[in-house]
Tab-separated table of C-alpha atoms in Angstrom:
chain	number	residue	atom	x	y	z
A	21	MET	CA	-6.443	28.497	-11.109
A	22	GLU	CA	-4.647	26.276	-8.601
A	23	ALA	CA	-7.820	24.805	-7.098
A	24	ARG	CA	-9.307	24.290	-10.476
A	25	THR	CA	-6.369	22.577	-11.873
A	26	VAL	CA	-5.696	20.229	-8.951
A	27	GLY	CA	-9.419	19.525	-8.784
A	28	LYS	CA	-9.480	18.407	-12.426
A	29	VAL	CA	-6.436	16.238	-12.063
A	30	SER	CA	-7.874	14.681	-8.974
A	31	ALA	CA	-11.218	13.933	-10.456
A	32	ARG	CA	-9.569	12.350	-13.551
A	33	PHE	CA	-7.059	10.081	-11.838
A	34	LEU	CA	-7.949	9.318	-8.251
A	35	PRO	CA	-11.216	7.290	-8.686
A	36	LEU	CA	-9.538	4.951	-11.180
A	37	LEU	CA	-6.304	4.553	-9.299
A	38	ILE	CA	-8.248	3.944	-6.039
A	39	VAL	CA	-10.225	1.150	-7.769
A	40	CYS	CA	-6.971	-0.305	-9.348
A	41	TYR	CA	-5.132	-0.394	-5.898
A	42	PHE	CA	-8.311	-1.740	-4.328
A	43	VAL	CA	-8.240	-4.701	-6.693
A	44	ALA	CA	-4.459	-5.106	-6.372
A	45	TYR	CA	-4.520	-5.190	-2.662
A	46	LEU	CA	-7.536	-7.494	-2.479
A	47	ASP	CA	-5.776	-10.046	-4.958
A	48	ARG	CA	-2.638	-9.656	-2.680
A	49	VAL	CA	-4.362	-10.565	0.637
A	50	ASN	CA	-7.507	-12.559	-0.262
A	51	VAL	CA	-5.374	-15.628	0.589
A	52	SER	CA	-6.159	-14.697	4.266
A	53	PHE	CA	-9.791	-15.459	3.663
A	54	ALA	CA	-9.170	-18.431	1.306
A	55	ALA	CA	-7.067	-19.878	4.124
A	56	LEU	CA	-10.072	-20.376	6.258
A	57	THR	CA	-10.975	-23.402	4.201
A	58	MET	CA	-7.978	-23.773	1.933
A	59	ARG	CA	-5.629	-24.596	4.861
A	60	PRO	CA	-7.711	-27.673	6.094
A	61	ASP	CA	-8.334	-28.719	2.466
A	62	LEU	CA	-4.743	-28.686	1.610
A	63	GLY	CA	-3.286	-29.665	5.017
A	64	LEU	CA	-1.306	-26.534	5.364
A	65	SER	CA	0.189	-25.701	8.752
A	66	ALA	CA	0.131	-22.191	10.122
A	67	THR	CA	3.937	-21.967	9.461
A	68	ALA	CA	3.530	-23.209	5.775
A	69	TYR	CA	0.621	-20.815	5.338
A	70	GLY	CA	2.582	-17.835	6.773
A	71	PHE	CA	5.600	-18.750	4.551
A	72	GLY	CA	3.512	-18.899	1.436
A	73	ALA	CA	1.654	-15.683	2.219
A	74	GLY	CA	4.982	-13.928	2.871
A	75	ILE	CA	7.107	-15.348	0.084
A	76	PHE	CA	5.153	-13.041	-2.353
A	77	PHE	CA	7.085	-10.141	-0.734
A	78	LEU	CA	10.599	-11.725	-1.263
A	79	ALA	CA	9.860	-11.784	-5.083
A	80	TYR	CA	8.409	-8.369	-4.783
A	81	PHE	CA	11.529	-7.092	-3.188
A	82	LEU	CA	13.819	-8.529	-5.869
A	83	PHE	CA	11.843	-7.041	-8.774
A	84	GLU	CA	10.522	-3.764	-7.344
A	85	VAL	CA	13.438	-1.444	-8.411
A	86	PRO	CA	13.865	-2.846	-11.952
A	87	SER	CA	10.111	-2.722	-12.423
A	88	ASN	CA	9.902	0.933	-11.313
A	89	LEU	CA	12.813	1.869	-13.643
A	90	LEU	CA	11.114	0.161	-16.528
A	91	LEU	CA	7.896	2.241	-15.709
A	92	VAL	CA	10.124	5.425	-16.230
A	93	ARG	CA	11.191	3.982	-19.511
A	94	PHE	CA	7.824	2.835	-21.020
A	95	GLY	CA	5.584	5.240	-19.187
A	96	ALA	CA	3.089	4.663	-16.390
A	97	ARG	CA	0.103	4.008	-18.661
A	98	THR	CA	1.817	1.018	-20.467
A	99	TRP	CA	3.682	-0.440	-17.545
A	100	ILE	CA	0.793	-0.227	-14.964
A	101	ALA	CA	-1.511	-1.952	-17.449
A	102	ARG	CA	1.020	-4.657	-17.947
A	103	ILE	CA	1.375	-5.220	-14.202
A	104	MET	CA	-2.377	-5.496	-13.719
A	105	PHE	CA	-2.910	-7.847	-16.584
A	106	SER	CA	-0.294	-10.266	-15.451
A	107	TRP	CA	-1.187	-10.255	-11.778
A	108	GLY	CA	-4.849	-10.849	-12.743
A	109	LEU	CA	-3.874	-14.025	-14.555
A	110	LEU	CA	-1.697	-15.348	-11.721
A	111	SER	CA	-4.203	-14.424	-9.037
A	112	GLY	CA	-6.910	-16.433	-10.817
A	113	ALA	CA	-4.426	-19.354	-11.129
A	114	MET	CA	-4.262	-19.553	-7.319
A	115	ALA	CA	-7.481	-21.554	-7.737
A	116	PHE	CA	-5.397	-24.440	-8.975
A	117	VAL	CA	-3.176	-24.806	-5.950
A	118	GLY	CA	-2.835	-28.373	-4.862
A	119	GLY	CA	-0.384	-28.349	-1.990
A	120	GLU	CA	2.574	-26.409	-0.442
A	121	THR	CA	4.878	-26.426	-3.383
A	122	SER	CA	2.350	-25.025	-5.857
A	123	PHE	CA	1.126	-22.500	-3.210
A	124	TYR	CA	4.730	-21.210	-2.894
A	125	VAL	CA	5.386	-21.099	-6.567
A	126	LEU	CA	2.275	-19.128	-7.480
A	127	ARG	CA	2.788	-16.706	-4.629
A	128	VAL	CA	6.318	-16.037	-5.850
A	129	LEU	CA	5.090	-15.509	-9.488
A	130	LEU	CA	2.334	-13.131	-8.200
A	131	GLY	CA	4.968	-11.079	-6.304
A	132	ILE	CA	7.061	-10.778	-9.506
A	133	ALA	CA	3.952	-9.806	-11.441
A	134	GLU	CA	2.843	-7.102	-9.135
A	135	ALA	CA	6.347	-5.610	-8.291
A	136	GLY	CA	6.487	-1.928	-9.105
A	137	PHE	CA	2.711	-1.265	-8.973
A	138	PHE	CA	2.519	0.748	-5.723
A	139	PRO	CA	5.795	2.726	-5.965
A	140	GLY	CA	4.925	3.236	-9.637
A	141	ILE	CA	1.636	4.914	-8.546
A	142	ILE	CA	3.353	6.959	-5.899
A	143	PHE	CA	5.933	8.120	-8.541
A	144	PHE	CA	3.107	8.838	-10.966
A	145	LEU	CA	1.250	11.055	-8.431
A	146	THR	CA	4.413	13.107	-7.805
A	147	LEU	CA	4.409	13.917	-11.579
A	148	TRP	CA	0.929	15.427	-11.222
A	149	PHE	CA	0.464	16.911	-7.712
A	150	PRO	CA	2.575	19.716	-6.062
A	151	ALA	CA	4.133	18.893	-2.775
A	152	ALA	CA	1.709	20.571	-0.639
A	153	TYR	CA	-1.136	18.328	-1.676
A	154	ARG	CA	0.650	14.992	-1.464
A	155	ALA	CA	-0.276	13.667	1.927
A	156	ARG	CA	-3.944	14.084	1.275
A	157	ILE	CA	-3.723	12.776	-2.357
A	158	ILE	CA	-1.731	9.737	-1.309
A	159	GLY	CA	-4.033	9.283	1.602
A	160	TYR	CA	-7.093	9.265	-0.712
A	161	PHE	CA	-5.296	6.777	-2.979
A	162	MET	CA	-4.251	4.546	-0.133
A	163	THR	CA	-7.766	4.347	1.290
A	164	ALA	CA	-8.014	1.447	-1.224
A	165	ILE	CA	-5.981	-0.689	1.322
A	166	PRO	CA	-8.460	-0.473	4.206
A	167	LEU	CA	-11.447	-0.310	1.803
A	168	SER	CA	-10.307	-3.639	0.106
A	169	SER	CA	-10.810	-5.230	3.454
A	170	VAL	CA	-13.935	-3.247	4.516
A	171	ILE	CA	-15.684	-4.394	1.208
A	172	GLY	CA	-13.492	-7.409	0.285
A	173	ALA	CA	-13.727	-9.233	3.651
A	174	PRO	CA	-17.550	-9.620	3.609
A	175	VAL	CA	-17.448	-10.390	-0.177
A	176	SER	CA	-14.746	-12.999	0.378
A	177	GLY	CA	-16.695	-14.532	3.232
A	178	LEU	CA	-19.849	-14.743	0.920
A	179	LEU	CA	-17.715	-16.327	-1.883
A	180	LEU	CA	-16.649	-19.106	0.495
A	181	THR	CA	-20.340	-20.117	0.658
A	182	LEU	CA	-20.198	-21.184	-2.913
A	183	ASP	CA	-18.317	-24.223	-1.836
A	184	GLY	CA	-19.361	-27.224	-4.024
A	185	LEU	CA	-20.983	-25.210	-6.777
A	186	LEU	CA	-20.127	-27.025	-10.070
A	187	GLY	CA	-17.832	-29.236	-8.021
A	188	VAL	CA	-15.527	-26.324	-7.175
A	189	LYS	CA	-14.311	-25.443	-3.642
A	190	GLY	CA	-15.417	-22.041	-2.203
A	191	TRP	CA	-11.789	-20.794	-1.934
A	192	GLN	CA	-11.286	-21.598	-5.655
A	193	TRP	CA	-14.276	-19.519	-6.630
A	194	LEU	CA	-12.900	-16.717	-4.537
A	195	PHE	CA	-9.583	-16.585	-6.420
A	196	VAL	CA	-11.220	-16.806	-9.918
A	197	ILE	CA	-13.953	-14.241	-9.224
A	198	GLU	CA	-11.704	-11.704	-7.535
A	199	ALA	CA	-9.084	-11.923	-10.340
A	200	LEU	CA	-11.571	-10.839	-13.016
A	201	PRO	CA	-11.469	-7.044	-12.271
A	202	ALA	CA	-7.712	-6.715	-12.588
A	203	LEU	CA	-7.904	-8.141	-16.190
A	204	ILE	CA	-10.673	-5.608	-17.014
A	205	LEU	CA	-8.979	-2.675	-15.380
A	206	SER	CA	-5.732	-3.328	-17.332
A	207	VAL	CA	-7.397	-2.292	-20.536
A	208	VAL	CA	-8.981	0.811	-18.843
A	209	VAL	CA	-5.647	1.953	-17.593
A	210	PHE	CA	-3.902	1.599	-20.871
A	211	PHE	CA	-6.404	3.843	-22.659
A	212	TYR	CA	-7.134	6.366	-19.915
A	213	LEU	CA	-4.056	7.351	-18.044
A	214	THR	CA	-1.792	10.319	-19.293
A	215	ASP	CA	1.905	9.905	-18.490
A	216	ARG	CA	2.801	13.642	-17.906
A	217	PRO	CA	0.980	16.963	-17.407
A	218	ALA	CA	2.599	18.326	-20.686
A	219	ASP	CA	0.480	15.699	-22.524
A	220	ALA	CA	-2.784	16.559	-20.836
A	221	SER	CA	-5.046	17.759	-23.545
A	222	TRP	CA	-8.017	17.445	-21.267
A	223	LEU	CA	-6.606	20.397	-19.229
A	224	ASP	CA	-7.092	24.066	-20.345
A	225	VAL	CA	-3.933	25.628	-21.747
A	226	ASP	CA	-3.596	27.991	-18.705
A	227	GLU	CA	-4.117	25.075	-16.311
A	228	ARG	CA	-1.588	22.954	-18.050
A	229	THR	CA	0.980	25.775	-18.131
A	230	TRP	CA	0.490	26.504	-14.348
A	231	LEU	CA	0.861	22.807	-13.448
A	232	VAL	CA	3.883	22.160	-15.564
A	233	SER	CA	5.603	25.337	-14.274
A	234	ARG	CA	4.810	24.724	-10.517
A	235	LEU	CA	6.050	21.025	-10.858
A	236	ASP	CA	9.143	22.088	-12.714
A	237	LEU	CA	10.028	24.735	-10.051
A	238	GLU	CA	9.666	22.275	-7.222
A	239	GLN	CA	11.887	19.766	-9.007
A	240	ARG	CA	14.619	22.435	-9.594
A	241	GLN	CA	14.537	23.333	-6.051
A	242	ARG	CA	14.858	19.704	-4.947
A	243	GLU	CA	17.727	19.151	-7.304
A	244	ALA	CA	19.492	22.349	-6.311
A	245	LEU	CA	19.482	21.046	-2.627
A	246	HIS	CA	20.278	17.435	-3.194
A	247	HIS	CA	21.698	16.778	-6.688
A	248	PRO	CA	19.963	13.355	-6.737
A	249	SER	CA	20.881	10.672	-9.153
A	250	MET	CA	19.299	7.059	-9.354
A	251	ILE	CA	22.371	5.281	-7.994
A	252	ARG	CA	22.775	7.754	-5.193
A	253	ALA	CA	19.184	7.575	-4.345
A	254	LEU	CA	19.559	3.714	-3.834
A	255	VAL	CA	22.246	4.021	-1.282
A	256	ASN	CA	21.219	7.445	0.178
A	257	PRO	CA	21.201	7.073	4.008
A	258	LYS	CA	17.768	8.845	4.282
A	259	VAL	CA	16.369	6.424	1.745
A	260	LEU	CA	17.723	3.387	3.728
A	261	ALA	CA	16.463	4.768	7.070
A	262	LEU	CA	13.048	5.372	5.512
A	263	GLY	CA	13.094	1.918	4.266
A	264	ALA	CA	13.632	0.611	7.821
A	265	VAL	CA	10.703	2.763	9.094
A	266	TYR	CA	8.467	1.412	6.289
A	267	PHE	CA	9.522	-2.069	7.388
A	268	GLY	CA	7.799	-1.366	10.687
A	269	VAL	CA	4.752	0.057	9.068
A	270	VAL	CA	4.383	-2.837	6.710
A	271	ALA	CA	4.956	-5.482	9.537
A	272	THR	CA	2.123	-4.012	11.601
A	273	ASN	CA	-0.154	-3.997	8.620
A	274	TYR	CA	0.521	-7.382	6.938
A	275	GLY	CA	1.238	-9.395	10.081
A	276	LEU	CA	-2.284	-8.504	11.266
A	277	THR	CA	-3.878	-8.602	7.786
A	278	PHE	CA	-2.959	-12.236	6.897
A	279	PHE	CA	-4.043	-13.677	10.351
A	280	LEU	CA	-6.904	-11.468	11.479
A	281	PRO	CA	-9.645	-13.693	9.900
A	282	GLN	CA	-8.081	-16.706	11.634
A	283	ILE	CA	-7.997	-14.752	14.964
A	284	VAL	CA	-11.666	-13.865	14.527
A	285	GLN	CA	-12.440	-17.440	13.561
A	286	GLY	CA	-11.459	-18.321	17.092
A	287	PHE	CA	-14.473	-16.390	18.296
A	288	GLY	CA	-16.635	-19.144	16.978
A	289	MET	CA	-18.169	-17.342	14.025
A	290	SER	CA	-19.364	-18.410	10.584
A	291	ASN	CA	-17.280	-17.483	7.455
A	292	VAL	CA	-19.721	-14.801	6.566
A	293	THR	CA	-19.788	-13.143	10.034
A	294	ILE	CA	-15.974	-13.348	10.155
A	295	GLY	CA	-15.834	-11.294	6.906
A	296	PHE	CA	-18.084	-8.551	8.473
A	297	VAL	CA	-16.218	-8.529	11.863
A	298	SER	CA	-12.782	-8.464	10.277
A	299	ALA	CA	-13.684	-5.411	8.234
A	300	VAL	CA	-14.172	-3.121	11.214
A	301	PRO	CA	-10.554	-2.195	11.882
A	302	TYR	CA	-10.157	-1.353	8.334
A	303	LEU	CA	-13.282	0.940	8.252
A	304	VAL	CA	-11.725	2.832	11.161
A	305	GLY	CA	-8.468	2.757	9.221
A	306	VAL	CA	-10.154	4.670	6.377
A	307	VAL	CA	-11.081	7.461	8.744
A	308	GLY	CA	-7.544	7.628	10.142
A	309	MET	CA	-5.907	7.688	6.694
A	310	VAL	CA	-7.989	10.643	5.420
A	311	LEU	CA	-8.269	12.758	8.488
A	312	TRP	CA	-4.563	12.326	9.482
A	313	GLY	CA	-3.274	12.987	5.949
A	314	ARG	CA	-5.414	16.195	5.804
A	315	ARG	CA	-4.187	17.343	9.190
A	316	SER	CA	-0.527	16.793	8.123
A	317	ASP	CA	-1.067	18.884	5.045
A	318	ARG	CA	-2.667	21.761	6.994
A	319	THR	CA	0.201	21.854	9.385
A	320	LEU	CA	2.933	21.007	6.917
A	321	GLU	CA	4.402	18.710	9.541
A	322	ARG	CA	5.380	15.133	8.826
A	323	ARG	CA	7.700	13.396	11.285
A	324	PHE	CA	5.606	13.702	14.483
A	325	HIS	CA	2.359	12.925	12.644
A	326	LEU	CA	4.055	9.715	11.534
A	327	ALA	CA	5.536	8.900	14.913
A	328	PHE	CA	2.192	9.438	16.780
A	329	SER	CA	0.210	7.276	14.346
A	330	LEU	CA	2.823	4.419	14.682
A	331	LEU	CA	2.553	4.782	18.516
A	332	VAL	CA	-1.251	4.288	18.255
A	333	ALA	CA	-0.827	1.229	15.953
A	334	ALA	CA	1.695	-0.353	18.333
A	335	ALA	CA	-0.420	0.402	21.410
A	336	GLY	CA	-3.594	-1.007	19.815
A	337	ILE	CA	-1.824	-4.300	18.736
A	338	SER	CA	-0.271	-4.715	22.210
A	339	ALA	CA	-3.596	-4.118	23.949
A	340	ALA	CA	-5.306	-6.871	21.822
A	341	THR	CA	-3.025	-9.372	23.600
A	342	VAL	CA	-4.448	-8.353	26.930
A	343	PHE	CA	-8.103	-9.092	26.336
A	344	ASP	CA	-9.879	-12.474	25.777
A	345	ASP	CA	-13.282	-10.711	25.300
A	346	PRO	CA	-13.917	-10.553	21.479
A	347	ALA	CA	-15.488	-7.098	21.724
A	348	MET	CA	-12.400	-5.563	23.553
A	349	LYS	CA	-10.003	-7.435	21.296
A	350	MET	CA	-11.671	-5.963	18.254
A	351	LEU	CA	-11.785	-2.557	19.750
A	352	SER	CA	-8.019	-2.796	20.277
A	353	PHE	CA	-7.559	-3.957	16.641
A	354	SER	CA	-9.584	-1.029	15.502
A	355	ILE	CA	-7.397	1.333	17.406
A	356	ALA	CA	-4.425	-0.326	15.722
A	357	GLY	CA	-6.176	0.076	12.311
A	358	PHE	CA	-6.454	3.747	12.880
A	359	GLY	CA	-2.743	4.132	13.568
A	360	ILE	CA	-1.473	1.779	10.925
A	361	PHE	CA	-3.437	3.373	8.075
A	362	ALA	CA	-3.029	6.901	9.343
A	363	SER	CA	0.790	6.462	9.197
A	364	MET	CA	0.850	5.524	5.453
A	365	PRO	CA	0.051	8.688	3.536
A	366	VAL	CA	2.233	10.778	5.982
A	367	PHE	CA	5.105	8.489	5.445
A	368	TRP	CA	5.129	8.734	1.633
A	369	THR	CA	5.370	12.537	1.751
A	370	LEU	CA	8.961	12.149	3.138
A	371	PRO	CA	10.883	10.464	0.238
A	372	THR	CA	9.011	12.577	-2.376
A	373	ALA	CA	10.091	15.772	-0.582
A	374	PHE	CA	13.853	15.229	-1.530
A	375	LEU	CA	13.644	12.913	-4.502
A	376	SER	CA	12.674	13.754	-8.061
A	377	GLY	CA	12.952	12.210	-11.604
A	378	ALA	CA	14.683	8.844	-11.891
A	379	ALA	CA	16.044	9.325	-8.415
A	380	ALA	CA	12.470	9.254	-7.179
A	381	ALA	CA	11.490	6.202	-9.122
A	382	GLY	CA	14.556	4.328	-7.762
A	383	GLY	CA	14.386	5.713	-4.245
A	384	ILE	CA	10.665	5.163	-3.848
A	385	ALA	CA	11.097	1.512	-5.086
A	386	MET	CA	13.983	0.933	-2.814
A	387	ILE	CA	12.030	2.135	0.211
A	388	ASN	CA	9.036	0.060	-0.731
A	389	SER	CA	11.284	-3.016	-1.445
A	390	ILE	CA	12.946	-2.825	1.995
A	391	GLY	CA	9.587	-2.136	3.759
A	392	ASN	CA	7.886	-5.000	1.943
A	393	LEU	CA	10.384	-7.594	3.308
A	394	ALA	CA	8.245	-7.170	6.346
A	395	GLY	CA	5.542	-8.619	4.230
A	396	PHE	CA	7.503	-11.870	4.204
A	397	ALA	CA	8.946	-11.712	7.756
A	398	ALA	CA	5.757	-10.807	9.716
A	399	PRO	CA	3.344	-13.392	8.374
A	400	TYR	CA	6.029	-16.063	8.665
A	401	ALA	CA	6.781	-15.054	12.226
A	402	MET	CA	3.203	-15.014	13.148
A	403	GLY	CA	2.613	-18.532	11.725
A	404	TRP	CA	5.794	-19.878	13.297
A	405	ILE	CA	5.126	-18.412	16.684
A	406	LYS	CA	1.451	-19.683	16.479
A	407	ASP	CA	2.531	-23.234	15.834
A	408	ALA	CA	5.272	-23.122	18.477
A	409	THR	CA	3.186	-21.694	21.223
A	410	GLY	CA	-0.361	-22.384	20.304
A	411	SER	CA	-1.092	-18.555	20.584
A	412	TYR	CA	-1.092	-15.454	18.576
A	413	THR	CA	0.140	-13.368	21.595
A	414	GLY	CA	3.796	-13.624	20.835
A	415	GLY	CA	3.354	-12.794	17.185
A	416	LEU	CA	1.234	-9.814	17.904
A	417	LEU	CA	3.769	-8.460	20.421
A	418	SER	CA	6.515	-8.803	17.828
A	419	LEU	CA	4.430	-6.649	15.369
A	420	SER	CA	4.075	-4.100	18.000
A	421	ALA	CA	7.794	-4.073	18.607
A	422	CYS	CA	8.307	-3.370	14.898
A	423	GLY	CA	6.167	-0.350	15.149
A	424	VAL	CA	8.075	0.895	18.207
A	425	ILE	CA	11.450	0.513	16.424
A	426	ALA	CA	10.045	2.505	13.507
A	427	ILE	CA	9.059	5.305	15.843
A	428	ILE	CA	12.632	5.481	17.270
A	429	ILE	CA	14.103	5.701	13.785
A	430	VAL	CA	11.567	8.449	12.847
A	431	LEU	CA	12.480	10.502	15.832
A	432	ALA	CA	16.231	9.868	15.405
A	433	LEU	CA	16.255	11.263	11.911
A	434	ARG	CA	17.959	14.544	12.291
A	435	HIS	CA	15.721	17.634	11.632
A	436	ASP	CA	15.977	18.323	7.877
A	437	SER	CA	13.777	20.509	5.756
A	438	SER	CA	13.979	17.822	3.087
A	439	LEU	CA	12.059	15.536	5.418
A	440	GLU	CA	9.372	18.106	5.952
A	441	ARG	CA	8.945	20.226	2.719
A	442	VAL	CA	10.689	22.369	0.153
A	443	ARG	CA	10.423	25.416	2.385
A	444	THR	CA	11.067	28.066	-0.351
A	445	ASN	CA	7.971	26.978	-2.353
A	446	GLU	CA	5.568	24.595	-0.588
A	447	THR	CA	2.682	26.385	1.010
A	448	ALA	CA	-0.256	24.909	2.708
A	449	ALA	CA	-2.927	23.562	0.187
A	450	PRO	CA	-6.487	24.902	0.539
A	451	SER	CA	-8.513	22.735	2.882
A	452	THR	CA	-10.827	21.652	0.092
């Protein structure tokens, strides 16, 4: 019964959600490839580019919690469809950027439009999957992040070769073409998602009854231990500490993502080759995300799985500063990619272990908001340090330091069953 029910839910939701997040993440970071030709076309300095790439996350931070609370009110199906439609329009509008000011304005608007998407999906998954399955399920969902670069990097490099077609720049074609899937998927999401298990007519009655009962039992156990409320969740010390940890995770990810194509460009490669070479660390990241999430579920251990993956990420980024040889540099970035993406699914099991209901929606959004401030700070710091020193070394070492600080906070969190699992009910999920 359990395997059959979870299998049906996974088959119905995961493929669509992975594709949606793939498109969302690609539209968020495709500016990293557009910058290869957009920066010289518009005369943007590395600092201006880093600020514009990162300012997206300031807007994201401000609107994250309100957006997730509106998701609870209107339902995931309606709100996620709205998010996708609005970000698709604005992502396509990036093709009309004419200088620093319009670049900043559109990145801010894009951050407002997309706010709430990722934490909304995480909250949605907690409504459908028992706790013992969440690391692997979140891991499968979040493979969209590295996959968006594994597939999107070469595609973005190829789109840049359209430069001059119909009198349009290659980077403008990139923004327009890569915005179209979001608009199409917004309609699919609206008609396909189901807000809650009780409404799942596509499950058999016995399957629906089991799933609702299991999830209700886990929620009662969490509430009996923690008595969560939305307001308390926003100021909960564990929520704030996890926000600081996620800041380190996001810093290692976005600081590298927004500048990796430009680092690879320094190897003297064509735009198409840059796309393929830049995809390698993300391909390794897919492997880390899936395998490490499954291992964490099998052992039902979270904190040290998270700390170790962050250590691998920090070590890989630091090692990349030592080597000038392109092959060794990319090997170091690949090691970092394994650690960065392996940490993500394990991390998101922690807040969902002690938050539920409206508290989960608010708490997850708060953690994601705090963490995504690094999405502003890390690219801006990378660009500023590059302009100041002429090298990416200082910026990369600062990203590594963020990972180390996150490790310290993870290990400093006192041992608490709420940060591991609901012990009275969670059991290891079947390996399949």
